[in-house]
Each structure stands twice: as structure tokens, then as C-alpha cells.
């Protein structure tokens, strides 16, 4: 049994926020930490680049906010736009020390976090695509592009298409036809306030806007991939811009030069999570459609919980059992919430009712995005909405 009072050789697959955060904590605790990353440098990932207020608060609690995020601008709330064009500006509820989110730049944020891990003593192996994983006795062997690594303890932080999860049969195949179209768009007008925007579009599609800089907006649409059979990505985006008064005031139609990225696999369900000297963190441990924009927070939070468990228990099996329990509790709540919102945005009569309900009081709208931004747990948030 691996005891935690000894120095362990730990392999971490993936240098995204989850991998870098756990590498930082474990290297700081004195373990020998190796990060294996398939890419040759940190890239700006396809992401809405919105860090929810709870994520900002967590970084502050860890004393890392200034170090990682000093270059980024705040977001004070979100404008909700219904398919009928109704606009509900809403501000994060004032219940936290940090009642604001942030507009990140993923390349800078991921680089800062990775640097923190390296400064704490973690070793980074770039261009290392890991392909096969096998455990014999107390050792995990990882077959990578040009080398075989051996570790006492393995952490999978390889994202929502987790190779390890698939290789070891720890992920359930979930069929989804949802895709995201993502690009950066220059905006014609600035509305002054720093607010993100969530546009609910017909047929369960939605569009998220994050004003990442004064003149550029991070723009993503999540819709059904079937549309790609008859429309090009550019046409889908232009159709939605044309159909919306607010979007067409903000953006010119996109052109052939616009760099539009398409991402699929917007779901990953992992039934294993932790055990056998192996733990999954971040998207590799589970990913749901990015509707509520909390993937970065989840990545940092799961790695923080795992590091805390490894610090507080005497051996790895006990620490992993505690991590798994906590992670399951959290994903249960998040899954219910996400499914509820997915159900809501597919039913126009429910959207109409919700809009009517939220428009009655700014405090209601504020508590609604408080639930989305993880500021309120769902039950507290709903009670506050009803009372407002
Ligand atoms: C369209 C879209 C919009 C989003 N918008 C937001 C948002 O606004 N806010 C938010 O909080 N979240 C958002 N997310 C989610 C967010 O991007 C992820 O949750 C976050 O990046 C998860 O971090 P991670 O470290 O778990 O995984 P990743 O960031 O995916 O990192 C995984 C790393 O593992 C590496 N890797 C993968 N396989 C291997 C292998 N076999 N060997 C070695 N290395 C490997 C990859 O190269 C990568 O660097 C969005 C996601 C999508 C798809």
C-alpha cells in the first residue's frame, strides 16, 4: 500500500489547468512529479474563456489569483437573451468576497499555471503522446511516443476525450450530436459595462459571448451537428447573427477569413474516478455540455480536492476513496442542474415563463445567474429567486 509520508513518483497526463494545478500542489508537497503533454507548447484552447465567480474565489483562497490572473478583466454579470429577443441584464449576486468573474486568455492562463507547477519542481515532458497504460503490482507503466515511463501513482488530466479513460474502459460512451463552433469576432459597438452574454437560440442551441478585450469578443455557438450537413459553419454563425437584432448590432457577418473552430465530444462520463493508485481530474473525470461555463473551475477544484485528500490521509487508497466520494457528490448536483437547464432551453413555453419570472425583479435575475455561476447551490438559489 502506498503511504503518503514517502516521496512518490507521480505521472500526470496533460498540462491543462487540471494537470498543472495538481502538479503544482504535489511537487510543492515534495513528490517527484512528471507532466506528460502531447503538444509542443501551450496553445489557446477552444473555450469561452470565462472564469465563473466561484473559480475566482477559489484562486483567491489558494493565494493564486494575483499571480495567475492579474492581466485579465472582470465580468460583473451576464446579459441573458431569449429566442424572442428579450434582454435581461443581470449582475452576480453580492454574496461573495469576489462577486465577479473574469475574461481569461487561455494561453496566458494555462501558461501561468504550468509555470507555477514547474517553479515548484515538476518536470514537463512536451511532445509526449501517451498511448497505453498498464498496472503491475504497485507500478503504473505508461507507454508514450518514444519512451516508457514508470510511476507509483498516475493522474489522468488529459481532457474530455481522455485516452486513459478510454483505454482502461473507465468512460461510458455517451452519444451526443452537439458541437461547438468557436471564433473571435471584432465588435462594432461596445456597450460599456463588462458583462458576458448568453443567447438562447431556437431548438436548444445557444450562443455565449465573452468580451475578452475592448475590441474582440470570444464567440461560441453550441448546436446540433446535423446542421453541418446542409450549412457551412460560417453560414450557421451568420444565420444566427442575422436572426438576432442584438447580435447583428454587435457583429458584421463572418467571412471566409474568420478562423472558425469546430469541436465535438461535448460529453464525457467517467464511472471510475479514482482507485488503484490512479485518479482522474478535470474534464477527464467528467464533462457536461459547456452551457454553464464552469469547466476551468471544475478542473481547478477537482485538482484542489484531490491534493487536499492526499495531504490529509495517511495512504493513497484512503485519500482516493475520499476524493471519489466528494467528486461524486459534486458531479451529482452539477449533472442535475445542467440537465435541468438543457431541458429548459429546449422548450419555448418554459423559456417564456422563465423570462417573465426573471423580468419581474433584477434580484431574481441576479440569483438565477448566481446559480449558473456556482455562487449559490441550486436549492439556495431557487429559494432566493422565489423570495425576490
Ligand atoms: C466550446 C467550449 C467552450 C468552453 N467555454 C468555457 C468557459 O467559458 N469557461 C469554462 O470554465 N470552461 C469552458 N469550457 C470548458 C474548459 O475548456 C475545460 O473544462 C477545461 O479546459 C478543462 O481543463 P482540463 O485541464 O481538464 O483539460 P484540457 O484543458 O483539455 O487539458 C488536457 C490536456 O491534456 C493533453 N492531452 C490529451 N491527451 C493526451 C495524451 N494522450 N497524452 C498527453 N497529453 C494529452 C492535451 O493536449 C491538453 O493540454 C469550454 C469548452 C468548450 C468545448
Short mmCIF file of C-alpha atoms and ligand atoms in Angstrom, two decimals:
data_model
loop_
_atom_site.label_atom_id
_atom_site.label_comp_id
_atom_site.label_asym_id
_atom_site.label_seq_id
_atom_site.Cartn_x
_atom_site.Cartn_y
_atom_site.Cartn_z
CA UNK A 1 0.00 0.00 0.00
CA UNK A 2 1.36 3.43 -0.95
CA UNK A 3 1.82 5.60 2.09
CA UNK A 4 1.83 9.36 1.74
CA UNK A 5 4.70 10.06 4.12
CA UNK A 6 7.12 8.78 1.46
CA UNK A 7 8.26 10.55 -1.71
CA UNK A 8 6.18 9.18 -4.60
CA UNK A 9 6.98 9.23 -8.30
CA UNK A 10 3.81 10.65 -9.83
CA UNK A 11 2.88 10.82 -13.52
CA UNK A 12 0.33 13.41 -14.67
CA UNK A 13 -1.06 13.11 -18.19
CA UNK A 14 -1.98 16.52 -19.63
CA UNK A 15 -0.80 20.07 -18.95
CA UNK A 16 -4.20 21.82 -18.94
CA UNK A 17 -5.50 23.65 -15.82
CA UNK A 18 -6.31 20.36 -14.03
CA UNK A 19 -2.91 18.77 -14.71
CA UNK A 20 -0.90 21.88 -13.87
CA UNK A 21 -2.83 22.56 -10.66
CA UNK A 22 -2.36 19.05 -9.27
CA UNK A 23 1.30 19.04 -10.42
CA UNK A 24 1.88 22.32 -8.55
CA UNK A 25 0.36 21.00 -5.32
CA UNK A 26 2.09 17.60 -5.38
CA UNK A 27 5.52 18.98 -6.37
CA UNK A 28 5.17 21.54 -3.57
CA UNK A 29 4.41 18.67 -1.16
CA UNK A 30 7.80 17.14 -2.08
CA UNK A 31 6.84 14.38 -4.54
CA UNK A 32 8.67 13.67 -7.81
CA UNK A 33 6.19 14.90 -10.40
CA UNK A 34 6.31 14.37 -14.17
CA UNK A 35 3.82 16.03 -16.53
CA UNK A 36 3.43 14.28 -19.89
CA UNK A 37 1.88 16.58 -22.51
CA UNK A 38 1.24 15.63 -26.14
CA UNK A 39 1.59 19.17 -27.54
CA UNK A 40 4.90 21.03 -28.00
CA UNK A 41 3.72 24.23 -26.32
CA UNK A 42 0.72 25.70 -24.53
CA UNK A 43 -2.00 26.67 -27.02
CA UNK A 44 -5.01 28.95 -26.78
CA UNK A 45 -7.71 26.26 -26.45
CA UNK A 46 -11.22 26.41 -27.86
CA UNK A 47 -13.00 27.84 -24.83
CA UNK A 48 -15.38 30.66 -23.91
CA UNK A 49 -12.57 31.92 -21.60
CA UNK A 50 -15.00 32.86 -18.84
CA UNK A 51 -13.93 32.03 -15.30
CA UNK A 52 -17.00 31.92 -13.05
CA UNK A 53 -17.02 33.92 -9.77
CA UNK A 54 -16.62 30.77 -7.69
CA UNK A 55 -13.47 29.96 -9.68
CA UNK A 56 -12.14 33.45 -8.96
CA UNK A 57 -12.88 32.91 -5.28
CA UNK A 58 -11.12 29.54 -5.24
CA UNK A 59 -7.97 31.04 -6.78
CA UNK A 60 -8.09 33.79 -4.19
CA UNK A 61 -8.38 31.23 -1.38
CA UNK A 62 -5.35 29.45 -2.79
CA UNK A 63 -3.48 32.78 -2.90
CA UNK A 64 -3.01 32.40 -6.65
CA UNK A 65 -5.41 34.97 -8.08
CA UNK A 66 -2.92 37.80 -8.45
CA UNK A 67 -0.19 35.50 -9.77
CA UNK A 68 -2.33 33.82 -12.41
CA UNK A 69 -4.91 36.43 -13.35
CA UNK A 70 -3.52 39.94 -12.88
CA UNK A 71 -3.78 40.64 -16.62
CA UNK A 72 -7.45 39.73 -17.02
CA UNK A 73 -10.54 41.93 -16.95
CA UNK A 74 -13.52 41.37 -14.66
CA UNK A 75 -17.01 40.32 -15.70
CA UNK A 76 -19.73 41.66 -13.43
CA UNK A 77 -22.61 39.58 -14.73
CA UNK A 78 -24.33 38.29 -17.76
CA UNK A 79 -26.92 39.52 -20.24
CA UNK A 80 -29.48 36.80 -20.86
CA UNK A 81 -31.19 36.99 -24.26
CA UNK A 82 -34.23 34.85 -25.06
CA UNK A 83 -35.04 33.39 -28.51
CA UNK A 84 -37.77 36.08 -28.73
CA UNK A 85 -35.10 38.78 -28.35
CA UNK A 86 -35.99 39.78 -24.80
CA UNK A 87 -32.99 41.09 -22.91
CA UNK A 88 -32.35 40.57 -19.19
CA UNK A 89 -29.17 42.21 -17.88
CA UNK A 90 -28.12 40.55 -14.64
CA UNK A 91 -25.31 41.02 -12.14
CA UNK A 92 -23.63 38.38 -9.99
CA UNK A 93 -25.20 38.46 -6.51
CA UNK A 94 -23.18 40.30 -3.90
CA UNK A 95 -22.67 37.40 -1.55
CA UNK A 96 -19.03 36.55 -2.07
CA UNK A 97 -15.74 38.23 -1.42
CA UNK A 98 -15.22 38.03 -5.19
CA UNK A 99 -18.61 38.69 -6.75
CA UNK A 100 -17.17 38.88 -10.24
CA UNK A 101 -15.99 36.50 -12.93
CA UNK A 102 -13.05 37.04 -15.26
CA UNK A 103 -12.43 37.11 -19.01
CA UNK A 104 -9.32 34.99 -19.39
CA UNK A 105 -6.89 34.46 -22.23
CA UNK A 106 -6.49 30.67 -22.14
CA UNK A 107 -2.93 30.59 -23.47
CA UNK A 108 -1.72 33.07 -20.84
CA UNK A 109 -3.75 31.47 -18.03
CA UNK A 110 -2.64 27.91 -18.85
CA UNK A 111 1.00 29.06 -19.24
CA UNK A 112 0.93 30.85 -15.88
CA UNK A 113 -0.48 27.79 -14.14
CA UNK A 114 2.02 25.45 -15.81
CA UNK A 115 4.88 27.76 -14.83
CA UNK A 116 3.73 27.58 -11.23
CA UNK A 117 3.99 23.78 -11.37
CA UNK A 118 7.45 23.94 -12.95
CA UNK A 119 8.65 26.51 -10.39
CA UNK A 120 7.59 24.07 -7.65
CA UNK A 121 9.80 21.34 -9.13
CA UNK A 122 7.52 19.42 -11.53
CA UNK A 123 9.24 18.15 -14.69
CA UNK A 124 7.49 18.72 -18.02
CA UNK A 125 7.80 16.30 -20.97
CA UNK A 126 6.42 18.05 -24.06
CA UNK A 127 5.60 16.22 -27.31
CA UNK A 128 4.85 13.10 -25.27
CA UNK A 129 1.72 11.42 -26.58
CA UNK A 130 0.71 8.72 -24.13
CA UNK A 131 -0.82 5.67 -25.77
CA UNK A 132 -1.04 2.73 -23.38
CA UNK A 133 -1.32 2.34 -19.62
CA UNK A 134 -0.77 -0.79 -17.55
CA UNK A 135 -0.53 -1.53 -13.85
CA UNK A 136 1.60 -4.34 -12.47
CA UNK A 137 1.90 -4.71 -8.68
CA UNK A 138 2.37 -1.16 -7.39
CA UNK A 139 3.68 0.34 -10.65
CA UNK A 140 1.91 2.10 -13.49
CA UNK A 141 3.69 1.79 -16.86
CA UNK A 142 2.86 4.48 -19.39
CA UNK A 143 3.82 3.88 -23.00
CA UNK A 144 4.44 7.23 -24.69
CA UNK A 145 5.67 8.22 -28.15
CA UNK A 146 9.34 7.47 -27.57
CA UNK A 147 9.65 6.27 -24.01
CA UNK A 148 8.10 4.03 -21.37
CA UNK A 149 7.59 5.75 -18.01
CA UNK A 150 7.01 4.06 -14.65
CA UNK A 151 5.15 5.70 -11.80
CA UNK A 152 3.87 4.80 -8.31
CA UNK A 153 0.79 6.91 -8.85
CA UNK A 154 -0.92 8.10 -12.05
CA UNK A 155 -3.18 11.11 -12.57
CA UNK A 156 -5.27 11.46 -15.71
CA UNK A 157 -5.76 15.13 -16.64
CA UNK A 158 -6.00 14.52 -20.38
CA UNK A 159 -9.27 16.29 -21.05
CA UNK A 160 -12.76 15.30 -22.14
CA UNK A 161 -11.58 12.77 -24.75
CA UNK A 162 -9.39 11.07 -22.12
CA UNK A 163 -7.19 8.44 -23.75
CA UNK A 164 -6.55 6.74 -20.41
CA UNK A 165 -10.26 6.62 -19.61
CA UNK A 166 -10.98 5.03 -22.98
CA UNK A 167 -8.01 2.68 -22.83
CA UNK A 168 -8.88 1.36 -19.38
CA UNK A 169 -12.64 1.24 -20.03
CA UNK A 170 -13.39 3.82 -17.33
CA UNK A 171 -15.55 6.09 -19.50
CA UNK A 172 -19.07 5.36 -20.67
CA UNK A 173 -19.76 6.03 -24.32
CA UNK A 174 -22.23 8.85 -24.44
CA UNK A 175 -23.67 9.68 -27.80
CA UNK A 176 -24.18 13.37 -28.44
CA UNK A 177 -24.72 15.22 -31.66
CA UNK A 178 -23.87 18.55 -30.03
CA UNK A 179 -20.97 20.53 -31.45
CA UNK A 180 -19.49 23.92 -30.68
CA UNK A 181 -18.48 26.49 -33.29
CA UNK A 182 -15.96 28.93 -31.93
CA UNK A 183 -14.23 32.07 -33.19
CA UNK A 184 -13.09 35.54 -32.12
CA UNK A 185 -15.08 38.42 -33.62
CA UNK A 186 -14.41 42.16 -33.76
CA UNK A 187 -17.37 44.04 -32.34
CA UNK A 188 -18.95 47.08 -33.94
CA UNK A 189 -20.18 48.62 -30.70
CA UNK A 190 -19.18 48.49 -27.08
CA UNK A 191 -21.98 48.57 -24.52
CA UNK A 192 -19.79 49.98 -21.78
CA UNK A 193 -20.40 47.51 -18.97
CA UNK A 194 -18.28 44.39 -18.68
CA UNK A 195 -20.92 41.67 -18.95
CA UNK A 196 -20.86 38.29 -20.66
CA UNK A 197 -23.86 37.30 -22.78
CA UNK A 198 -25.85 34.10 -23.09
CA UNK A 199 -28.26 33.98 -26.03
CA UNK A 200 -30.73 31.12 -26.01
CA UNK A 201 -31.42 30.26 -29.64
CA UNK A 202 -34.26 28.18 -31.08
CA UNK A 203 -34.10 24.34 -30.91
CA UNK A 204 -31.91 24.08 -27.80
CA UNK A 205 -28.94 25.88 -29.36
CA UNK A 206 -27.19 28.70 -27.53
CA UNK A 207 -24.52 31.29 -28.07
CA UNK A 208 -22.06 32.58 -25.47
CA UNK A 209 -20.21 35.88 -25.72
CA UNK A 210 -17.24 36.93 -23.60
CA UNK A 211 -15.79 40.42 -24.18
CA UNK A 212 -12.18 39.28 -23.87
CA UNK A 213 -10.76 42.66 -24.95
CA UNK A 214 -12.01 46.15 -25.86
CA UNK A 215 -12.47 45.25 -29.49
CA UNK A 216 -12.68 41.46 -29.56
CA UNK A 217 -15.40 39.07 -28.43
CA UNK A 218 -14.94 35.37 -27.75
CA UNK A 219 -17.94 33.91 -29.62
CA UNK A 220 -19.25 30.35 -29.46
CA UNK A 221 -22.41 28.63 -30.62
CA UNK A 222 -23.41 25.18 -29.39
CA UNK A 223 -25.87 23.47 -31.72
CA UNK A 224 -26.73 20.16 -33.34
CA UNK A 225 -24.09 18.74 -35.68
CA UNK A 226 -26.86 17.77 -38.15
CA UNK A 227 -26.86 21.40 -39.27
CA UNK A 228 -23.40 20.87 -40.74
CA UNK A 229 -24.93 18.51 -43.31
CA UNK A 230 -26.63 21.41 -45.03
CA UNK A 231 -24.83 24.53 -43.78
CA UNK A 232 -21.19 25.56 -43.52
CA UNK A 233 -20.01 26.74 -40.05
CA UNK A 234 -19.77 30.27 -41.41
CA UNK A 235 -23.39 30.11 -42.65
CA UNK A 236 -24.66 28.81 -39.28
CA UNK A 237 -23.00 31.71 -37.46
CA UNK A 238 -24.21 34.29 -40.00
CA UNK A 239 -27.74 32.90 -39.85
CA UNK A 240 -27.83 33.34 -36.06
CA UNK A 241 -26.31 36.85 -36.30
CA UNK A 242 -28.90 37.80 -38.92
CA UNK A 243 -31.81 36.38 -36.89
CA UNK A 244 -30.90 38.37 -33.78
CA UNK A 245 -31.27 42.14 -33.55
CA UNK A 246 -28.73 42.30 -30.72
CA UNK A 247 -26.14 40.10 -32.43
CA UNK A 248 -26.43 41.96 -35.73
CA UNK A 249 -25.98 45.30 -33.94
CA UNK A 250 -22.78 43.90 -32.45
CA UNK A 251 -21.22 41.95 -35.31
CA UNK A 252 -20.75 42.08 -39.07
CA UNK A 253 -21.29 38.76 -40.84
CA UNK A 254 -18.25 36.48 -40.57
CA UNK A 255 -16.17 35.99 -43.71
CA UNK A 256 -14.19 33.11 -45.23
CA UNK A 257 -11.14 34.54 -43.44
CA UNK A 258 -12.67 34.09 -39.96
CA UNK A 259 -10.92 31.22 -38.19
CA UNK A 260 -13.86 29.06 -37.03
CA UNK A 261 -13.02 26.01 -34.94
CA UNK A 262 -15.46 23.09 -34.62
CA UNK A 263 -15.35 20.90 -31.53
CA UNK A 264 -17.32 17.77 -30.80
CA UNK A 265 -17.39 15.20 -27.93
CA UNK A 266 -19.15 17.64 -25.65
CA UNK A 267 -19.75 14.93 -23.06
CA UNK A 268 -17.58 12.57 -21.03
CA UNK A 269 -18.84 10.37 -18.23
CA UNK A 270 -16.27 8.57 -16.10
CA UNK A 271 -17.63 5.90 -13.74
CA UNK A 272 -14.27 5.09 -12.09
CA UNK A 273 -12.92 8.49 -10.93
CA UNK A 274 -10.30 7.10 -8.54
CA UNK A 275 -8.77 3.93 -7.12
CA UNK A 276 -5.90 1.53 -7.82
CA UNK A 277 -3.28 4.33 -7.49
CA UNK A 278 -4.99 6.23 -10.32
CA UNK A 279 -7.15 9.38 -10.23
CA UNK A 280 -8.94 11.41 -12.88
CA UNK A 281 -9.18 15.20 -12.60
CA UNK A 282 -10.75 17.99 -14.70
CA UNK A 283 -12.65 17.09 -17.87
CA UNK A 284 -11.13 13.58 -17.82
CA UNK A 285 -13.20 12.92 -14.69
CA UNK A 286 -16.41 14.08 -16.43
CA UNK A 287 -17.55 16.84 -18.76
CA UNK A 288 -21.03 18.14 -19.48
CA UNK A 289 -22.01 20.50 -22.30
CA UNK A 290 -20.36 23.90 -21.60
CA UNK A 291 -23.73 25.70 -21.09
CA UNK A 292 -22.94 26.88 -17.57
CA UNK A 293 -19.29 27.75 -18.35
CA UNK A 294 -17.57 26.19 -15.37
CA UNK A 295 -15.07 23.72 -16.87
CA UNK A 296 -11.99 25.68 -15.74
CA UNK A 297 -13.39 26.00 -12.23
CA UNK A 298 -14.14 22.24 -12.18
CA UNK A 299 -10.60 21.50 -13.35
CA UNK A 300 -9.00 23.60 -10.61
CA UNK A 301 -11.49 22.47 -7.99
CA UNK A 302 -11.09 18.74 -8.67
CA UNK A 303 -7.29 19.01 -8.51
CA UNK A 304 -7.53 21.02 -5.29
CA UNK A 305 -9.83 18.44 -3.68
CA UNK A 306 -7.51 15.60 -4.76
CA UNK A 307 -4.43 17.42 -3.40
CA UNK A 308 -6.23 18.14 -0.10
CA UNK A 309 -7.22 14.46 0.24
CA UNK A 310 -3.65 13.34 -0.45
CA UNK A 311 -2.44 15.77 2.20
CA UNK A 312 -4.97 14.75 4.83
CA UNK A 313 -4.95 10.92 4.64
CA UNK A 314 -2.08 8.59 5.56
CA UNK A 315 -2.17 6.44 2.43
CA UNK A 316 -3.17 6.67 -1.23
CA UNK A 317 -6.18 4.23 -1.12
CA UNK A 318 -7.86 6.19 1.70
CA UNK A 319 -7.15 9.52 0.01
CA UNK A 320 -8.55 8.28 -3.31
CA UNK A 321 -11.69 6.90 -1.65
CA UNK A 322 -12.32 10.30 -0.03
CA UNK A 323 -11.67 12.12 -3.32
CA UNK A 324 -14.05 9.83 -5.22
CA UNK A 325 -16.82 10.35 -2.66
CA UNK A 326 -16.51 14.15 -2.77
CA UNK A 327 -16.27 14.22 -6.57
CA UNK A 328 -19.41 12.09 -6.93
CA UNK A 329 -21.36 14.40 -4.61
CA UNK A 330 -20.30 17.43 -6.66
CA UNK A 331 -21.00 15.92 -10.07
CA UNK A 332 -24.42 14.67 -8.93
CA UNK A 333 -25.50 18.27 -8.19
CA UNK A 334 -23.91 19.65 -11.34
CA UNK A 335 -25.44 16.98 -13.57
CA UNK A 336 -28.92 17.65 -12.26
CA UNK A 337 -28.50 21.39 -12.76
CA UNK A 338 -27.10 21.03 -16.26
CA UNK A 339 -29.85 18.60 -17.31
CA UNK A 340 -32.46 20.98 -15.91
CA UNK A 341 -31.06 23.91 -17.95
CA UNK A 342 -30.75 21.71 -21.07
CA UNK A 343 -34.42 20.70 -20.62
CA UNK A 344 -35.43 24.33 -20.15
CA UNK A 345 -33.69 25.76 -23.22
CA UNK A 346 -35.35 23.20 -25.50
CA UNK A 347 -38.91 24.23 -24.55
CA UNK A 348 -40.07 27.62 -25.75
CA UNK A 349 -43.07 27.80 -23.36
CA UNK A 350 -40.72 27.23 -20.40
CA UNK A 351 -38.32 29.88 -21.70
CA UNK A 352 -41.23 32.34 -21.99
CA UNK A 353 -42.31 31.59 -18.42
CA UNK A 354 -38.75 31.90 -17.11
CA UNK A 355 -38.23 35.23 -18.91
CA UNK A 356 -41.48 36.56 -17.47
CA UNK A 357 -40.45 35.39 -13.99
CA UNK A 358 -36.92 36.84 -14.19
CA UNK A 359 -38.02 40.16 -15.66
CA UNK A 360 -40.17 40.87 -12.59
CA UNK A 361 -37.14 41.69 -10.45
CA UNK A 362 -33.41 42.33 -11.07
CA UNK A 363 -32.72 40.41 -7.84
CA UNK A 364 -34.35 37.28 -9.31
CA UNK A 365 -32.21 37.51 -12.44
CA UNK A 366 -29.16 38.06 -10.29
CA UNK A 367 -29.89 34.94 -8.22
CA UNK A 368 -30.52 32.98 -11.43
CA UNK A 369 -27.04 33.72 -12.75
CA UNK A 370 -25.80 33.17 -9.20
CA UNK A 371 -26.83 29.52 -9.68
CA UNK A 372 -25.20 29.38 -13.11
CA UNK A 373 -22.02 30.98 -11.75
CA UNK A 374 -21.85 28.49 -8.85
CA UNK A 375 -22.30 31.31 -6.33
CA UNK A 376 -25.47 29.70 -4.99
CA UNK A 377 -26.10 25.99 -4.76
CA UNK A 378 -29.27 25.21 -6.79
CA UNK A 379 -31.62 24.87 -3.80
CA UNK A 380 -30.47 28.10 -2.09
CA UNK A 381 -30.56 29.92 -5.43
CA UNK A 382 -34.13 28.82 -6.19
CA UNK A 383 -35.34 29.81 -2.71
CA UNK A 384 -33.70 33.23 -3.11
CA UNK A 385 -35.30 33.63 -6.56
CA UNK A 386 -38.74 32.82 -5.19
CA UNK A 387 -38.31 35.26 -2.29
CA UNK A 388 -37.02 38.11 -4.50
C1 LIG B 1 -16.78 25.33 -26.80
C2 LIG B 1 -16.31 25.29 -25.38
C3 LIG B 1 -16.42 26.43 -24.61
C4 LIG B 1 -16.00 26.40 -23.28
N1 LIG B 1 -16.10 27.54 -22.56
C5 LIG B 1 -15.73 27.53 -21.26
C6 LIG B 1 -15.81 28.72 -20.48
O1 LIG B 1 -16.17 29.80 -20.95
N2 LIG B 1 -15.45 28.65 -19.17
C7 LIG B 1 -15.01 27.48 -18.61
O2 LIG B 1 -14.71 27.47 -17.41
N3 LIG B 1 -14.89 26.36 -19.33
C8 LIG B 1 -15.23 26.35 -20.64
N4 LIG B 1 -15.08 25.22 -21.39
C9 LIG B 1 -14.51 24.01 -20.75
C10 LIG B 1 -12.99 24.15 -20.49
O3 LIG B 1 -12.32 24.49 -21.68
C11 LIG B 1 -12.46 22.81 -19.96
O4 LIG B 1 -13.33 22.36 -18.95
C12 LIG B 1 -11.04 22.93 -19.38
O5 LIG B 1 -10.12 23.20 -20.38
C13 LIG B 1 -10.69 21.60 -18.68
O6 LIG B 1 -9.34 21.58 -18.29
P1 LIG B 1 -8.55 20.20 -18.22
O7 LIG B 1 -7.20 20.53 -17.68
O8 LIG B 1 -9.37 19.17 -17.55
O9 LIG B 1 -8.44 19.70 -19.73
P2 LIG B 1 -7.73 20.40 -21.04
O10 LIG B 1 -7.68 21.86 -20.81
O11 LIG B 1 -8.48 19.84 -22.16
O12 LIG B 1 -6.26 19.82 -20.95
C14 LIG B 1 -5.96 18.47 -21.29
C15 LIG B 1 -4.50 18.41 -21.74
O13 LIG B 1 -4.14 17.04 -21.95
C16 LIG B 1 -3.37 16.92 -23.13
N5 LIG B 1 -3.55 15.54 -23.63
C17 LIG B 1 -4.68 14.98 -24.11
N6 LIG B 1 -4.47 13.68 -24.43
C18 LIG B 1 -3.17 13.43 -24.15
C19 LIG B 1 -2.36 12.27 -24.27
N7 LIG B 1 -2.83 11.10 -24.74
N8 LIG B 1 -1.05 12.34 -23.88
C20 LIG B 1 -0.54 13.51 -23.38
N9 LIG B 1 -1.28 14.64 -23.27
C21 LIG B 1 -2.57 14.60 -23.63
C22 LIG B 1 -3.97 17.99 -24.06
O14 LIG B 1 -3.06 18.38 -25.07
C23 LIG B 1 -4.26 19.12 -23.07
O15 LIG B 1 -3.21 20.04 -22.94
C24 LIG B 1 -15.47 25.21 -22.72
C25 LIG B 1 -15.35 24.05 -23.51
C26 LIG B 1 -15.77 24.09 -24.81
C27 LIG B 1 -15.63 22.85 -25.64
#
